[in-house]
Tab-separated table of C-alpha atoms in Angstrom:
chain	number	residue	atom	x	y	z
U	1	LEU	CA	-14.847	-6.290	2.289
U	2	ASP	CA	-14.898	-10.086	2.293
U	3	GLU	CA	-11.581	-10.478	3.944
U	4	ILE	CA	-12.971	-8.248	6.961
U	5	ARG	CA	-16.012	-10.120	7.175
U	6	VAL	CA	-14.139	-13.433	7.411
U	7	GLN	CA	-11.852	-11.740	10.218
U	8	ALA	CA	-14.903	-10.650	12.047
U	9	ARG	CA	-16.388	-14.308	12.169
U	10	THR	CA	-13.019	-15.553	13.870
U	11	LEU	CA	-13.594	-13.138	16.578
U	12	THR	CA	-17.283	-13.758	17.387
U	13	ASP	CA	-16.722	-16.249	20.250
U	14	ALA	CA	-14.205	-13.875	21.914
U	15	LEU	CA	-16.005	-10.884	21.508
U	16	ILE	CA	-19.427	-12.501	22.582
U	17	HIS	CA	-17.419	-13.683	25.980
U	18	THR	CA	-15.952	-9.972	26.400
U	19	ARG	CA	-19.318	-8.295	26.141
U	20	ARG	CA	-20.852	-10.790	28.527
U	21	THR	CA	-18.067	-10.169	30.796
U	22	LEU	CA	-18.269	-6.381	30.819
U	23	HIS	CA	-22.254	-6.734	31.371
U	24	GLN	CA	-21.457	-8.890	34.522
U	25	ARG	CA	-19.167	-5.839	35.815
U	26	PRO	CA	-21.068	-2.504	35.096
U	27	GLU	CA	-19.070	0.236	36.559
U	28	LEU	CA	-20.567	3.963	36.903
U	29	MET	CA	-18.879	7.123	35.340
U	30	TYR	CA	-15.511	7.949	36.453
U	31	GLN	CA	-15.385	4.568	38.441
U	32	GLU	CA	-14.630	2.147	35.299
U	33	SER	CA	-11.323	0.580	36.747
U	34	GLN	CA	-12.324	-2.994	35.914
U	35	THR	CA	-13.778	-2.106	32.570
U	36	SER	CA	-10.384	-0.124	31.578
U	37	ALA	CA	-8.393	-3.151	32.819
U	38	ILE	CA	-10.437	-5.673	30.708
U	39	VAL	CA	-10.239	-3.631	27.670
U	40	GLN	CA	-6.349	-3.248	28.351
U	41	THR	CA	-5.984	-6.726	28.706
U	42	ALA	CA	-7.827	-7.481	25.313
U	43	LEU	CA	-5.680	-5.011	23.530
U	44	THR	CA	-2.436	-6.457	24.903
U	45	GLU	CA	-3.689	-9.845	23.797
U	46	MET	CA	-4.410	-8.632	20.331
U	47	GLY	CA	-0.590	-7.475	20.035
U	48	ILE	CA	-1.610	-3.954	20.665
U	49	SER	CA	0.661	-2.482	23.530
U	50	ASN	CA	1.010	1.227	22.224
U	51	PHE	CA	-1.980	2.488	23.838
U	52	THR	CA	-2.184	5.287	26.338
U	53	THR	CA	-4.233	5.377	29.623
U	54	GLY	CA	-5.228	7.808	32.285
U	55	TRP	CA	-7.618	9.682	30.173
U	56	ALA	CA	-10.919	11.448	31.219
U	57	VAL	CA	-9.717	12.488	34.797
U	58	ASN	CA	-12.655	13.642	36.859
U	59	THR	CA	-12.298	17.324	37.529
U	60	HIS	CA	-15.455	17.550	39.802
U	61	PRO	CA	-15.113	14.615	42.372
U	62	ASP	CA	-16.974	16.870	44.920
U	63	VAL	CA	-20.001	16.755	42.314
U	64	ILE	CA	-19.486	13.155	40.789
U	65	PRO	CA	-17.924	10.502	42.724
U	66	GLY	CA	-14.973	8.700	41.354
U	67	PRO	CA	-11.239	9.697	40.417
U	68	GLY	CA	-11.505	9.005	36.617
U	69	GLY	CA	-8.720	8.442	34.456
U	70	TYR	CA	-9.744	5.113	32.874
U	71	GLY	CA	-9.786	6.441	29.412
U	72	ILE	CA	-7.761	4.489	26.742
U	73	VAL	CA	-6.533	5.849	23.577
U	74	VAL	CA	-4.337	3.839	20.779
U	75	ASP	CA	-2.965	4.717	17.187
U	76	ILE	CA	-3.305	1.933	14.711
U	77	GLY	CA	-1.541	2.367	11.302
U	78	THR	CA	1.294	4.571	9.866
U	79	GLY	CA	1.196	7.242	12.677
U	80	GLN	CA	0.665	9.788	9.888
U	81	ALA	CA	-2.105	11.483	8.382
U	82	PRO	CA	-4.994	10.998	7.497
U	83	CYS	CA	-6.377	9.996	10.604
U	84	VAL	CA	-9.571	9.048	11.512
U	85	LEU	CA	-11.178	8.631	15.068
U	86	LEU	CA	-13.224	5.962	16.400
U	87	ARG	CA	-14.966	6.183	19.459
U	88	ALA	CA	-16.686	4.121	22.169
U	89	ASP	CA	-18.374	4.913	25.623
U	90	MET	CA	-17.591	2.378	28.730
U	91	ASP	CA	-19.780	3.514	31.757
U	92	ALA	CA	-22.895	1.856	32.931
U	93	LEU	CA	-25.968	3.338	34.602
U	94	PRO	CA	-27.502	3.253	38.171
U	95	ILE	CA	-30.148	0.786	37.245
U	96	LEU	CA	-31.192	-2.377	39.017
U	97	GLU	CA	-30.902	-5.252	36.330
U	98	GLN	CA	-34.477	-6.889	35.807
U	99	THR	CA	-33.694	-8.317	32.367
U	100	THR	CA	-34.899	-11.815	31.864
U	101	ASN	CA	-32.914	-14.984	30.396
U	102	VAL	CA	-29.636	-13.472	30.826
U	103	ASP	CA	-28.812	-15.374	34.058
U	104	ALA	CA	-25.494	-16.416	32.791
U	105	PHE	CA	-24.232	-13.077	32.514
U	106	ARG	CA	-26.511	-10.917	34.498
U	107	SER	CA	-25.077	-7.736	36.526
U	108	GLN	CA	-23.115	-9.013	39.582
U	109	THR	CA	-23.442	-5.550	41.144
U	110	ASP	CA	-26.565	-4.277	42.546
U	111	HIS	CA	-28.193	-1.331	41.151
U	112	GLN	CA	-25.709	-0.967	38.428
U	113	MET	CA	-26.458	-2.230	34.861
U	114	HIS	CA	-25.104	-1.859	31.460
U	115	ALA	CA	-28.782	-0.796	30.248
U	116	CYS	CA	-27.712	1.743	27.416
U	117	GLY	CA	-25.417	-0.912	25.572
U	118	HIS	CA	-22.063	0.404	26.383
U	119	ASP	CA	-20.697	-2.944	27.065
U	120	GLY	CA	-21.929	-3.649	23.400
U	121	HIS	CA	-20.125	-0.544	22.024
U	122	THR	CA	-16.856	-1.098	23.995
U	123	THR	CA	-16.778	-4.939	22.580
U	124	MET	CA	-17.444	-3.464	19.055
U	125	LEU	CA	-14.458	-1.139	19.151
U	126	LEU	CA	-12.190	-4.005	20.504
U	127	GLY	CA	-13.296	-6.119	17.334
U	128	ALA	CA	-12.653	-3.056	15.117
U	129	ALA	CA	-9.211	-2.346	16.664
U	130	ALA	CA	-8.291	-6.240	16.202
U	131	ILE	CA	-9.346	-6.251	12.630
U	132	LEU	CA	-7.529	-3.014	11.890
U	133	LYS	CA	-4.458	-4.337	13.697
U	134	GLY	CA	-4.617	-7.329	11.489
U	135	MET	CA	-4.499	-4.970	8.354
U	136	GLU	CA	-2.291	-2.375	9.671
U	137	ALA	CA	0.425	-2.787	7.044
U	138	SER	CA	-2.218	-1.845	4.352
U	139	LEU	CA	-3.666	1.131	6.140
U	140	PRO	CA	-2.732	4.423	4.274
U	141	GLY	CA	-2.947	6.595	7.407
U	142	THR	CA	-4.050	6.068	11.177
U	143	VAL	CA	-7.040	5.156	13.107
U	144	ARG	CA	-7.241	6.483	16.295
U	145	ILE	CA	-9.256	4.065	18.922
U	146	MET	CA	-10.940	6.099	21.737
U	147	PHE	CA	-12.547	4.334	24.647
U	148	GLN	CA	-14.368	6.951	26.521
U	149	PRO	CA	-15.536	6.684	29.895
U	150	ALA	CA	-18.160	9.080	31.733
U	151	GLU	CA	-20.525	9.436	28.881
U	152	GLU	CA	-23.795	9.210	31.001
U	153	GLY	CA	-23.651	12.548	32.421
U	154	GLY	CA	-19.907	13.078	32.995
U	155	ALA	CA	-18.887	14.700	29.817
U	156	GLY	CA	-15.931	12.182	29.362
U	157	ALA	CA	-15.332	13.005	25.655
U	158	LYS	CA	-15.245	16.716	26.645
U	159	ARG	CA	-12.499	15.909	29.319
U	160	MET	CA	-10.593	13.723	26.796
U	161	ARG	CA	-10.846	16.583	24.097
U	162	GLU	CA	-9.562	19.246	26.816
U	163	GLU	CA	-6.708	16.740	27.479
U	164	GLY	CA	-5.649	16.681	23.803
U	165	VAL	CA	-7.029	13.586	22.354
U	166	LEU	CA	-7.816	15.817	19.126
U	167	LYS	CA	-4.601	17.617	19.082
U	168	GLN	CA	-1.789	14.939	19.546
U	169	ALA	CA	-0.221	14.156	16.134
U	170	PRO	CA	-1.774	13.109	13.701
U	171	GLN	CA	-4.817	15.365	14.238
U	172	PRO	CA	-8.134	13.609	13.304
U	173	SER	CA	-9.790	14.788	10.278
U	174	TYR	CA	-12.799	12.898	11.206
U	175	ALA	CA	-14.392	11.199	14.171
U	176	PHE	CA	-16.859	8.357	14.321
U	177	GLY	CA	-19.266	6.580	16.845
U	178	MET	CA	-22.273	4.565	17.074
U	179	HIS	CA	-25.120	3.421	19.179
U	180	VAL	CA	-26.921	0.207	19.285
U	181	TRP	CA	-30.579	0.539	18.487
U	182	PRO	CA	-33.079	-2.148	19.702
U	183	THR	CA	-35.613	-1.582	17.283
U	184	LEU	CA	-33.644	-2.073	14.217
U	185	PRO	CA	-32.842	-5.618	13.035
U	186	SER	CA	-29.715	-7.127	13.813
U	187	GLY	CA	-27.055	-6.429	10.969
U	188	VAL	CA	-28.772	-3.017	10.098
U	189	VAL	CA	-26.611	0.226	10.260
U	190	ALA	CA	-28.927	3.379	9.968
U	191	THR	CA	-27.836	7.121	9.650
U	192	ARG	CA	-29.482	10.078	7.949
U	193	PRO	CA	-28.040	13.834	6.845
U	194	GLY	CA	-27.740	16.253	9.337
U	195	PRO	CA	-28.086	16.290	13.218
U	196	LEU	CA	-29.054	12.923	14.755
U	197	LEU	CA	-29.408	11.958	18.384
U	198	ALA	CA	-29.595	14.404	21.207
U	199	ALA	CA	-27.615	15.230	24.355
U	200	CYS	CA	-28.889	16.418	27.507
U	201	GLU	CA	-27.904	19.366	29.415
U	202	ARG	CA	-28.806	21.144	32.860
U	203	PHE	CA	-28.853	24.670	33.554
U	204	GLU	CA	-30.037	27.185	36.351
U	205	ILE	CA	-32.045	30.151	36.012
U	206	LEU	CA	-31.607	32.744	38.910
U	207	LEU	CA	-34.878	35.168	39.385
U	208	ALA	CA	-33.700	38.492	40.905
């Protein structure tokens, strides 16, 4: 664990730069072309070139604009079971940024903003990928890294599941995601047994 902490500290400046770059360039669900390109470049610079792209194609462009296909998946480790999946979301929200004291990296796209922290989630997963790549020879299995587009109402994770992200060998036994939480102190990770966090859903009721 101490070795991982040391590696994480060496990545701090690069990850801050990446997160701020992503924050400046927010993209809505199924339109994350720049975001995907930034992630692919970062992975390549880490020496990770075996990633696959084209995940989470938009099957409802008549409802949600954008072609999709900007998801990225990469396996680190032996390529054999056991396999654990780590996931982060990538898309932003249609919100005008009015945050103060962030002029150096404020959103450069009007009415689009990383207001839900997905720039942070993507950056954290890139950091995890870098550390895991550095210790790949000692991993007793495989870690699947999943960068998911279209979380904000686009069911991007569902699309990637339909496209086979959980079925390709080795099949993950566990999947983990996390979300930043502004009311918790920095450095604190919180969870609890049982269901945690909610999802929104829409439905129609027809009265005959």
